[in-house]
Amino acid sequence: MGLVRALLPLSRAAARLSPGPGRRLLGALLTRCVSPYWVLLRPPPSLRRLAWAEEAVAVYRALAGAEGARPRDRDLLARSLVQHAYTLVLVGRCEEAYATLDASSDVPGAPWPAAQRALRLHLRAQAEFGLARLDDALGSARECVAEYRSLVPSRRDRSLGALPGALRTHALVLAALRRREESVAAYEECVALLRSMPLRELSHALLVRVRALCELISGLVALGRYEQALSVGREARDAADPIMLRAVPETVGPLRVTLFADLARCLQVTGDLPAARATAAEAVAEARTLAARNPAAVEPLLIMALDRLGDQLDEPEHRPAELAARREAADLAAALASEQPEVHDPLLAVCLDRLAACHTDAGDHRGAVRAGERAVAAYRRAADRDPRAHEPQLARVLADLSESRLDDGDPEGAIGAAREAVARTRRLAESDRSADHALTARRLRVLGRALRGAGEHGAAVACYTESESILVDASAGPEAGPYALSLDAARRGLARTLDAEAQARLADGRADDAVAALRSLLALTRRTDQPDVHGRCVAAFAEARERYPDTVVPAWTRASGQGFPTFVYRLSGTVSEERPPGGS
């Protein structure tokens, strides 16, 4: 390769002196520079390859347009345009790559052998993928795979790709379309073909092997097939070894980071926590090395690795280390968001949300509030740009912030955050028929807890009652199981709030209002089998009679026409069909 580059100035001079032969020599040398033959030689920078490809197109265009041009010159022009499209894909200029591929098909008289057609389809799929035209990319990838299946490439055409590379692109597009099972199947076929290749042929597909193995593991993790991912992990580590890292650092380096992060997740799920922490630390170390060379491009990868390390440290004895990892990830994301908020605000919000949860687990409610408020602000900015994508997360972090504020002794602030969370959740549920209305019930419980903390018992009862009503309706369908725990939580919260309301009204001398709360509590006890609700009811009635016998007993008689009950625990195992009360 070094010799070929050294000959470029001489060949350019020859092209000026002898336009025909000299240009053909220059074009051949430029083509070899664009597509280096030996994979383990470090390729030139992508922008330099792009410049060589553009020069090659200009050389072959001049040859094809000259008087007396040969058919071979038109063939070489078509090939050079495809190579130019390849370099444009490398640098992410997919729109230009797509236009260049169209231009290559317009070259008159170009013979378009099968290998060239297959490569053109492959590049078209990659360009469409880069432009997020996933349905078009899927069609092109399928055509490309079919073309390569029927092709036996000659030695001369090996640089034009092969079936494993096409399968890997097909799998990548399927993964982006969330068709995980099909994607993993395509990756597995690709890896099987690579395993069966002779070493000489495999030497031209080493980079495809690294990508396919690492991406296969990510797909297996997404499907929850952790044991299978670990079984492929050793092969992937061997493929992405330090030799490949030195040869193609800008490609293999990020793959190693994601590989270690995925393997850490698998080890965590399968119970090998020390190995999971060590592997996550490897991912962070690799990402730090890459970020030192190219911070802007690699810092999101470092944030991902730090987040995965934080997941492995989510235990009380490792809490300080987890906090350090979460803080660093949030600081890096904040720096990125300050430069490109439209791109990185969602990432910042996720990091701050997880930092707030870590503070909560550590018992630092003030730290959780600070991080939660920043997460809400970041999600609010993201939701202003793309409500459909980010408003559900904004509603969730508002509910989390409400609970943190309440734990930090700020019930009024908790009420404000919870009210907004409920309002946003209602709006989302109303606009989306497939929305889970039980989510509204959950946010109502958060608001009810905040209102109870502020002493607004009547409003809190209304929230818990509505939450119970939503969940009762949801449980009436064929799939009642997922709602059972939420319904139990709503009734526990309602029982606790009615008890608190009764005691507060008795303390204020409002015996009639206290009796209304006690009657609602007794009705709740009659429609549930929950022992904790029954126990709270028994305790509430016993305490009311013991502390306020002269007021609560007459008030109960006036309201019900009966004596104050001495036994309220329900013995029957059947649940009444009585609807939840409407709140006080």
XYZ file of N, CA and C in Angstrom, residues 356-488:
399
model
N -30.759 10.028 40.266
C -31.759 10.295 41.316
C -32.173 9.001 42.012
N -32.371 7.932 41.248
C -32.738 6.645 41.845
C -31.621 6.121 42.740
N -30.381 6.344 42.329
C -29.241 5.907 43.149
C -29.198 6.686 44.462
N -29.443 8.002 44.413
C -29.508 8.801 45.644
C -30.630 8.296 46.560
N -31.755 7.948 45.967
C -32.870 7.427 46.765
C -32.479 6.133 47.460
N -31.834 5.235 46.735
C -31.402 3.965 47.328
C -30.388 4.186 48.452
N -29.596 5.252 48.321
C -28.604 5.567 49.345
C -29.199 6.326 50.525
N -30.495 6.683 50.455
C -31.142 7.430 51.535
C -30.898 8.922 51.485
N -30.322 9.420 50.388
C -30.036 10.848 50.244
C -31.193 11.494 49.477
N -32.252 11.850 50.199
C -33.444 12.371 49.537
C -33.204 13.749 48.931
N -32.362 14.570 49.554
C -32.075 15.884 48.985
C -31.328 15.740 47.656
N -30.350 14.822 47.604
C -29.655 14.566 46.345
C -30.596 14.027 45.281
N -31.546 13.164 45.685
C -32.518 12.631 44.740
C -33.389 13.750 44.172
N -33.761 14.716 45.015
C -34.579 15.837 44.541
C -33.808 16.680 43.539
N -32.554 16.992 43.853
C -31.769 17.823 42.934
C -31.613 17.139 41.582
N -31.238 15.856 41.594
C -31.067 15.141 40.327
C -32.402 14.991 39.605
N -33.479 14.730 40.362
C -34.793 14.577 39.754
C -35.274 15.859 39.101
N -35.019 16.996 39.731
C -35.435 18.274 39.132
C -34.687 18.528 37.825
N -33.408 18.183 37.788
C -32.642 18.346 36.541
C -33.137 17.370 35.468
N -33.501 16.153 35.878
C -34.043 15.183 34.917
C -35.357 15.682 34.327
N -36.212 16.241 35.176
C -37.483 16.786 34.693
C -37.228 17.909 33.690
N -36.287 18.788 33.994
C -35.995 19.897 33.086
C -35.492 19.382 31.739
N -34.620 18.368 31.769
C -34.095 17.820 30.515
C -35.205 17.135 29.717
N -36.042 16.348 30.394
C -37.142 15.694 29.682
C -38.160 16.723 29.178
N -38.327 17.811 29.911
C -39.274 18.836 29.464
C -38.793 19.453 28.149
N -37.471 19.717 28.060
C -36.934 20.262 26.807
C -37.083 19.253 25.668
N -36.805 17.986 25.978
C -36.930 16.959 24.941
C -38.386 16.799 24.510
N -39.314 16.852 25.456
C -40.735 16.696 25.133
C -41.262 17.881 24.331
N -40.704 19.056 24.551
C -41.104 20.212 23.741
C -40.762 19.983 22.266
N -39.644 19.272 22.020
C -39.242 19.002 20.631
C -39.987 17.805 20.048
N -40.191 16.764 20.861
C -40.817 15.531 20.369
C -41.721 14.972 21.461
N -42.941 15.500 21.574
C -43.825 15.063 22.676
C -44.119 13.570 22.644
N -44.333 13.021 21.472
C -44.712 11.607 21.376
C -43.636 10.701 21.972
N -42.390 11.047 21.741
C -41.293 10.190 22.193
C -40.983 10.373 23.673
N -41.129 11.596 24.196
C -40.573 11.887 25.517
C -41.586 12.268 26.590
N -42.823 12.582 26.215
C -43.776 12.974 27.261
C -44.086 11.840 28.234
N -44.181 10.565 27.791
C -44.405 9.500 28.783
C -43.305 9.435 29.845
N -42.046 9.635 29.414
C -40.951 9.616 30.381
C -40.995 10.846 31.288
N -41.406 11.983 30.742
C -41.542 13.183 31.566
C -42.578 12.958 32.667
N -43.709 12.338 32.326
C -44.729 12.048 33.341
C -44.168 11.118 34.418
N -43.378 10.141 34.009
C -42.821 9.193 34.982
C -41.842 9.877 35.934
N -40.926 10.698 35.397
C -39.935 11.319 36.289
C -40.584 12.376 37.173
N -41.680 12.982 36.722
C -42.417 13.900 37.597
C -42.993 13.146 38.792
N -43.523 11.944 38.546
C -44.045 11.139 39.656
C -42.918 10.744 40.609
N -41.767 10.362 40.048
C -40.615 10.020 40.901
C -40.156 11.228 41.707
N -40.144 12.403 41.067
C -39.734 13.624 41.770
C -40.708 13.928 42.909
N -41.995 13.696 42.693
C -42.981 13.919 43.756
C -42.647 13.075 44.982
N -42.345 11.814 44.777
C -42.033 10.935 45.909
C -40.747 11.371 46.605
N -39.746 11.809 45.822
C -38.492 12.276 46.434
C -38.727 13.533 47.257
N -39.524 14.456 46.747
C -39.806 15.691 47.494
C -40.564 15.385 48.784
N -41.499 14.459 48.697
C -42.236 14.105 49.911
C -41.301 13.480 50.945
N -40.421 12.580 50.503
C -39.457 11.973 51.421
C -38.491 13.007 51.989
N -38.284 14.097 51.245
C -37.380 15.159 51.700
C -38.099 16.195 52.550
N -39.386 15.986 52.836
C -40.111 16.903 53.706
C -40.721 18.092 53.002
N -41.021 17.966 51.689
C -41.613 19.069 50.936
C -42.932 18.601 50.320
N -43.996 18.457 51.129
C -45.255 17.936 50.583
C -45.878 18.843 49.529
N -45.735 20.168 49.690
C -46.327 21.066 48.702
C -45.655 20.893 47.336
N -44.308 20.812 47.347
C -43.611 20.562 46.091
C -43.969 19.210 45.514
N -44.173 18.221 46.393
C -44.555 16.888 45.927
C -45.920 16.922 45.250
N -46.846 17.689 45.801
C -48.182 17.782 45.206
C -48.104 18.400 43.815
N -47.315 19.459 43.661
C -47.207 20.109 42.355
C -46.683 19.167 41.288
N -45.614 18.434 41.603
C -45.052 17.496 40.625
C -46.039 16.373 40.320
N -46.714 15.863 41.351
C -47.647 14.755 41.138
C -48.855 15.193 40.321
N -49.352 16.414 40.578
C -50.502 16.895 39.798
C -50.145 16.967 38.309
N -48.947 17.474 38.005
C -48.545 17.550 36.598
C -48.379 16.154 36.010
N -47.823 15.227 36.799
C -47.666 13.848 36.320
C -49.021 13.228 35.983
N -50.020 13.445 36.848
C -51.358 12.903 36.597
C -51.972 13.542 35.356
N -51.831 14.866 35.237
C -52.425 15.564 34.089
C -51.821 15.072 32.777
N -50.509 14.928 32.753
C -49.865 14.454 31.524
C -50.249 13.008 31.224
N -50.335 12.186 32.264
C -50.686 10.781 32.053
C -52.120 10.652 31.552
N -53.029 11.451 32.092
C -54.420 11.434 31.599
C -54.463 11.811 30.121
N -53.718 12.854 29.770
C -53.729 13.312 28.378
C -53.180 12.231 27.445
N -52.123 11.563 27.886
C -51.555 10.492 27.064
C -52.541 9.338 26.916
N -53.222 8.982 28.016
C -54.174 7.874 27.972
C -55.376 8.204 27.088
N -55.776 9.461 27.083
C -56.924 9.853 26.269
C -56.590 9.887 24.784
N -55.339 10.223 24.459
C -54.951 10.347 23.053
C -54.505 9.027 22.435
N -54.272 8.019 23.273
C -53.775 6.740 22.776
C -54.681 5.626 23.300
N -55.458 5.031 22.419
C -56.417 4.013 22.852
C -55.722 2.776 23.409
N -54.482 2.546 22.959
C -53.763 1.371 23.449
C -53.039 1.629 24.761
N -53.153 2.854 25.280
C -52.429 3.188 26.507
C -52.950 2.369 27.685
N -52.049 2.107 28.611
C -52.410 1.365 29.816
C -52.985 2.348 30.831
N -54.304 2.307 31.022
C -54.935 3.253 31.941
C -54.541 2.954 33.392
N -54.018 1.761 33.661
C -53.525 1.478 35.009
C -52.379 2.410 35.375
N -51.702 2.968 34.365
C -50.636 3.934 34.645
C -51.228 5.195 35.271
N -52.405 5.597 34.810
C -53.087 6.731 35.447
C -53.388 6.404 36.901
N -53.828 5.174 37.160
C -54.119 4.759 38.536
C -52.867 4.838 39.405
N -51.724 4.457 38.844
C -50.476 4.507 39.620
C -50.094 5.944 39.948
N -50.233 6.842 38.974
C -49.883 8.243 39.227
C -50.865 8.875 40.210
N -52.119 8.455 40.183
C -53.083 8.948 41.167
C -52.682 8.527 42.577
N -52.119 7.350 42.733
C -51.649 6.922 44.056
C -50.498 7.804 44.531
N -49.620 8.186 43.596
C -48.519 9.082 43.965
C -49.072 10.420 44.442
N -50.056 10.952 43.713
C -50.674 12.216 44.123
C -51.392 12.041 45.450
N -52.071 10.918 45.632
C -52.761 10.682 46.903
C -51.790 10.664 48.075
N -50.643 10.027 47.890
C -49.653 9.984 48.982
C -49.158 11.395 49.315
N -48.918 12.214 48.273
C -48.452 13.580 48.525
C -49.522 14.400 49.241
N -50.769 14.265 48.816
C -51.853 15.006 49.463
C -52.029 14.569 50.909
N -51.911 13.261 51.173
C -52.004 12.785 52.563
C -50.872 13.353 53.397
N -49.663 13.430 52.803
C -48.531 13.993 53.531
C -48.739 15.450 53.886
N -49.512 16.164 53.037
C -49.799 17.575 53.313
C -51.045 17.754 54.178
N -51.691 16.664 54.590
C -52.884 16.760 55.426
C -54.155 17.011 54.658
N -54.118 16.933 53.312
C -55.322 17.149 52.494
C -56.002 15.805 52.273
N -56.636 15.300 53.350
C -57.125 13.925 53.329
C -58.276 13.720 52.357
N -59.175 14.670 52.263
C -60.313 14.507 51.366
C -59.871 14.352 49.915
N -58.947 15.214 49.498
C -58.452 15.122 48.123
C -57.671 13.830 47.910
N -56.947 13.408 48.942
C -56.191 12.162 48.828
C -57.132 10.965 48.683
N -58.237 10.958 49.472
C -59.220 9.875 49.361
C -59.779 9.818 47.943
N -60.063 10.985 47.352
C -60.607 11.012 45.989
C -59.623 10.385 44.994
N -58.322 10.666 45.172
C -57.308 10.100 44.269
C -57.246 8.582 44.401
N -57.188 8.107 45.642
C -57.101 6.660 45.844
C -58.382 5.959 45.373
N -59.514 6.600 45.576
C -60.782 5.992 45.158
C -60.843 5.880 43.641
N -60.411 6.934 42.946
C -60.400 6.863 41.480
C -59.414 5.808 40.998
N -58.278 5.732 41.658
C -57.291 4.719 41.297
C -57.883 3.323 41.441
N -58.566 3.084 42.553
C -59.193 1.775 42.769
C -60.240 1.494 41.695
N -61.034 2.487 41.356
C -62.091 2.295 40.373
C -61.508 1.920 39.011
N -60.453 2.605 38.605
C -59.797 2.289 37.321
C -59.308 0.851 37.315
N -58.693 0.435 38.406
C -58.103 -0.907 38.462
C -59.163 -1.990 38.572
N -60.269 -1.702 39.247
C -61.380 -2.662 39.295
C -61.921 -2.898 37.891
N -62.086 -1.810 37.119
C -62.568 -1.948 35.738
C -61.573 -2.737 34.890
N -60.272 -2.441 35.069
C -59.252 -3.150 34.293
C -59.209 -4.625 34.662
N -59.457 -4.933 35.942
C -59.406 -6.323 36.409
C -60.609 -7.130 35.961
N -61.649 -6.455 35.471
C -62.848 -7.174 35.048
C -62.641 -7.917 33.738
N -61.569 -7.590 33.010
C -61.306 -8.243 31.744
C -60.685 -9.618 31.929
N -60.329 -10.262 30.797
C -59.768 -11.626 30.880
C -58.377 -11.668 31.482
N -57.650 -10.558 31.444
C -56.286 -10.537 31.967
C -56.245 -9.693 33.239
N -56.791 -10.213 34.315
C -56.865 -9.462 35.569
C -55.565 -9.525 36.345
N -54.755 -10.560 36.097
C -53.548 -10.784 36.892
C -52.615 -9.605 37.015
N -52.249 -8.923 35.894
C -51.287 -7.820 36.002
C -51.743 -6.666 36.880
N -53.059 -6.582 37.152
C -53.579 -5.443 37.914
C -53.770 -5.762 39.397
N -53.590 -7.009 39.789
C -53.924 -7.396 41.162
C -53.044 -6.663 42.174
N -51.754 -6.613 41.949
C -50.860 -5.954 42.907
C -51.146 -4.458 42.982
N -51.406 -3.839 41.821
C -51.717 -2.409 41.826
C -53.019 -2.127 42.562
N -53.998 -3.007 42.381
C -55.265 -2.820 43.082
C -55.074 -2.964 44.586
N -54.264 -3.921 45.005
C -53.975 -4.069 46.432
C -53.304 -2.812 46.980
